[in-house]
mmCIF file of C-alpha atoms in Angstrom:
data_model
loop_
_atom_site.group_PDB
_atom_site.id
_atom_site.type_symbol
_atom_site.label_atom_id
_atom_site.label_comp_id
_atom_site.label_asym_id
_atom_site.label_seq_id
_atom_site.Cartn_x
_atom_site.Cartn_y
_atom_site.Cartn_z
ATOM 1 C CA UNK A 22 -66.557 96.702 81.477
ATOM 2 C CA UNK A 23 -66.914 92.927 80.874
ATOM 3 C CA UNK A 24 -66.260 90.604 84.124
ATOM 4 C CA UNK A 25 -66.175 86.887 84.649
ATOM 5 C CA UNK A 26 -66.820 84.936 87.268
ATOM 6 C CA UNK A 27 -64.191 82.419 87.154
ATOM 7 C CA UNK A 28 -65.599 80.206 89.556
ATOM 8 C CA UNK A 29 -68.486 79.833 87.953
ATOM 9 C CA UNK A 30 -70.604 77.523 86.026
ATOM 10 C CA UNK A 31 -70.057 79.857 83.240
ATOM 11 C CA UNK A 32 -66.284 80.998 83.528
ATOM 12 C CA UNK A 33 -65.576 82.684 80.148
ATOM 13 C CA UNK A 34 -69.296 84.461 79.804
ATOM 14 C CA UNK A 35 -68.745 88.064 80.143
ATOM 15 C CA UNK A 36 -71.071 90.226 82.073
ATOM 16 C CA UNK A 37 -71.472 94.025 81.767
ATOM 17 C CA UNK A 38 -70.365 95.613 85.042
ATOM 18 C CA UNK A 39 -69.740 99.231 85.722
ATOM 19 C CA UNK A 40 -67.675 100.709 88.499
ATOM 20 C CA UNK A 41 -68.762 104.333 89.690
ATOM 21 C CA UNK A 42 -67.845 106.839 91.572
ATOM 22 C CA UNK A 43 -69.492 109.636 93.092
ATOM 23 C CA UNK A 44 -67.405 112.801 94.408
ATOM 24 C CA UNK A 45 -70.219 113.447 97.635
ATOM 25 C CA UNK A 46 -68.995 109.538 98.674
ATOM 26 C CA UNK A 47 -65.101 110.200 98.200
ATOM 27 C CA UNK A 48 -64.196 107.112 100.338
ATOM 28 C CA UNK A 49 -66.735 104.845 98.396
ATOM 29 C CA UNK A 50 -66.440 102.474 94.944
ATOM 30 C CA UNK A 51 -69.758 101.230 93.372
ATOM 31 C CA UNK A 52 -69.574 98.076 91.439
ATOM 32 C CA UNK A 53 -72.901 97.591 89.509
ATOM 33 C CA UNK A 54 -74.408 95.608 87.378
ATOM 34 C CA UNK A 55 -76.951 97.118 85.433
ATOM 35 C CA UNK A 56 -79.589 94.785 84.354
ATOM 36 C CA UNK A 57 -81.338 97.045 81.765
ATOM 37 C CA UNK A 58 -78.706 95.789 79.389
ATOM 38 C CA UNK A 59 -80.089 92.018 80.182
ATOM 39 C CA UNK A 60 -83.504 93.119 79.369
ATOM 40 C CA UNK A 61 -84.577 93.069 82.785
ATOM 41 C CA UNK A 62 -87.588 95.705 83.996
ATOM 42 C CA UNK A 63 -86.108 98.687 86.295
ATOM 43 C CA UNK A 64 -83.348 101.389 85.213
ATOM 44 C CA UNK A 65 -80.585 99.444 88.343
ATOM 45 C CA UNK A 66 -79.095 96.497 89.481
ATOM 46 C CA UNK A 67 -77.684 94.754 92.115
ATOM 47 C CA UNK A 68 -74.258 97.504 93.058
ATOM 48 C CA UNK A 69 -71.795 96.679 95.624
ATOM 49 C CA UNK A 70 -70.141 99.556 97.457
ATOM 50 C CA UNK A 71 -66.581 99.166 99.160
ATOM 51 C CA UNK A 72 -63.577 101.261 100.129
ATOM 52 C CA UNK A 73 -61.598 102.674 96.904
ATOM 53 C CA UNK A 74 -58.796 102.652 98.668
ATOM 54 C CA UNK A 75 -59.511 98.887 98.910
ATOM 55 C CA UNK A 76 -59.609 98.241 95.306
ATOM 56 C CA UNK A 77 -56.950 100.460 94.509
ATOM 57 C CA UNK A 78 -54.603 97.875 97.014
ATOM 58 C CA UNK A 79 -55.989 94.902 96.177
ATOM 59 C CA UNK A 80 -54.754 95.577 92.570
ATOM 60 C CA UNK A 81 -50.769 94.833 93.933
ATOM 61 C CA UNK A 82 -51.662 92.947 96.831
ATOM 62 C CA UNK A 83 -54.780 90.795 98.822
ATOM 63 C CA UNK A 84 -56.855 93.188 100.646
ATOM 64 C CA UNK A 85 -59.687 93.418 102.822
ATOM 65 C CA UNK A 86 -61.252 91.014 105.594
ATOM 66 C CA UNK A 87 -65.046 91.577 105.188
ATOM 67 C CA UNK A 88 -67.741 91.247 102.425
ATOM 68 C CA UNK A 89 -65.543 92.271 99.571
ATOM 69 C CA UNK A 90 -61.880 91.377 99.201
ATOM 70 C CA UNK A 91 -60.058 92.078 96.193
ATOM 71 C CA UNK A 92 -56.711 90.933 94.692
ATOM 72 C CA UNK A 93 -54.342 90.850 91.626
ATOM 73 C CA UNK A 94 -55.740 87.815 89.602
ATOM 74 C CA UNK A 95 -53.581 86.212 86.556
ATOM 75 C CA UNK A 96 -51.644 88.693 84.236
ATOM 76 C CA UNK A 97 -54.287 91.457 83.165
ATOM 77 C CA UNK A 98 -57.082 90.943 85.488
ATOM 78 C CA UNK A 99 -58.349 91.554 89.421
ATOM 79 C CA UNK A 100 -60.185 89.385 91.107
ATOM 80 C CA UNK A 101 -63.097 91.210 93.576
ATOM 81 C CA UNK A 102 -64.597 88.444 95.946
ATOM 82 C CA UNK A 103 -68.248 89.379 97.061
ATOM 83 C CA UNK A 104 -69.775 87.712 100.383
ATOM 84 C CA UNK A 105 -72.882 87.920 100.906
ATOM 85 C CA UNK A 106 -75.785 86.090 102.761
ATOM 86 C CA UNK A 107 -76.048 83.563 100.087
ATOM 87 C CA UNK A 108 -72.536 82.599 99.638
ATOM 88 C CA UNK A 109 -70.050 84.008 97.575
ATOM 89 C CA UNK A 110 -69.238 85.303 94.033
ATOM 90 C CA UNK A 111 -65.761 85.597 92.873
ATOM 91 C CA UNK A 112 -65.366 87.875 89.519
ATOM 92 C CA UNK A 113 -62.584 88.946 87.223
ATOM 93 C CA UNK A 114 -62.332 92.568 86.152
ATOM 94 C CA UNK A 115 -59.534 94.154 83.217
ATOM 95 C CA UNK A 116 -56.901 95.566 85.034
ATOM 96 C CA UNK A 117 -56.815 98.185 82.987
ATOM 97 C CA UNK A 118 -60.427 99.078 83.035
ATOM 98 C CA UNK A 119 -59.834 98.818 87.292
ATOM 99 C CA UNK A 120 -56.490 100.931 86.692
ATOM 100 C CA UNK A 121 -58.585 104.042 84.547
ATOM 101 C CA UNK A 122 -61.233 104.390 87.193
ATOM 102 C CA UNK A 123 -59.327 104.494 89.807
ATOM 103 C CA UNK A 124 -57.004 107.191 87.713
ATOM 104 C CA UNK A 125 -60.280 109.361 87.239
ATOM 105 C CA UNK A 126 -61.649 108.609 90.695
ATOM 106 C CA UNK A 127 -58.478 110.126 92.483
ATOM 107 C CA UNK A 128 -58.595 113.197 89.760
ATOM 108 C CA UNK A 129 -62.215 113.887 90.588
ATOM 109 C CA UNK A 130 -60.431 113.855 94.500
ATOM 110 C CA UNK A 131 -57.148 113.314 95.385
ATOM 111 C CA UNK A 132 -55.934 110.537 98.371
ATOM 112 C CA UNK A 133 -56.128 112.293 101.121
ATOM 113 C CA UNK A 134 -59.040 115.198 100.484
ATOM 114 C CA UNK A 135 -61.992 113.096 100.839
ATOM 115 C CA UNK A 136 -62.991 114.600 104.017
ATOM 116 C CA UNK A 137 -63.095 117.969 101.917
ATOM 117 C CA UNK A 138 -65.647 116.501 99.958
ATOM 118 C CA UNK A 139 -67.954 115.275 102.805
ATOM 119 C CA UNK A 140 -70.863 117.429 104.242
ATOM 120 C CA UNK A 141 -71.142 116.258 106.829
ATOM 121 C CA UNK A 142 -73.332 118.995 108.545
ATOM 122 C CA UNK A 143 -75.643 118.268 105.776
ATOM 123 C CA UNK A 144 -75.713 114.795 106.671
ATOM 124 C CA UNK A 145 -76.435 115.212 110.356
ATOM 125 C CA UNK A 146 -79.392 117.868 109.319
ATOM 126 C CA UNK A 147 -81.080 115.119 107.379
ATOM 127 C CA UNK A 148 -80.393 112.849 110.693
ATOM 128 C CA UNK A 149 -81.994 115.461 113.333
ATOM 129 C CA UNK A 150 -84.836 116.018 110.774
ATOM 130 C CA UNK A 151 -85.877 112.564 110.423
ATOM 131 C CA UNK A 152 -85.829 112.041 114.021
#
């Protein structure tokens, strides 16, 4: 999808984003920015991960208190504020583009069964192994 950073010294230059989702992190959004598109070396990006039930509020309303906050924006867009150690980058996504993920995120797994998707025994096996 094509965001903005409306604070920026470029305001109306789209960039390619993506936002991703991956069923074994149910709780988690990725918002990346792929850089092979920019003919940059490397297959990634930079990718931000936050809550999905964060984006999913901050469409209707301001959410969140740490490095990414996210809220409705003017008529057709959300705005998804990144902190980081640098400063801060405020960008504009589509609503709608926000809207369809999030429709497909919670089909892939429903509000409220992400802790059916977890493993977390497989998680704490990796732990004790590395240990």
């Amino acid at each position: 999808m094509p965001v903005t950073f409306p604070e920026g010294p470029l305001p109306d230059v789209p960039v390619d984003a993506e936002l991703r989702f991956d069923a074994a992190l149910p709780h988690a959004a990725c918002l990346a920015f792929p850089l092979a598109s920019y003919g940059c070396a490397g297959d990634g990006g930079p990718c931000w991960y936050f809550g999905r039930d964060l984006l999913n509020e901050g469409r209707h309303a301001p959410a969140g208190i740490g490095d990414v906050q996210v809220r409705p924006g003017s008529v057709g867009e959300v705005l998804i504020v990144l902190h980081g150690s640098d400063g801060l980058a405020v960008l504009s996504a589509p609503e709608e583009a926000v809207t369809a993920f999030l429709a497909d995120s919670f089909a892939l797994v429903p509000a409220g069964s992400e802790a059916d998707h977890l493993d977390v025994d497989g998680a704490l096996a990796v732990l004790l192994a590395d240990g």
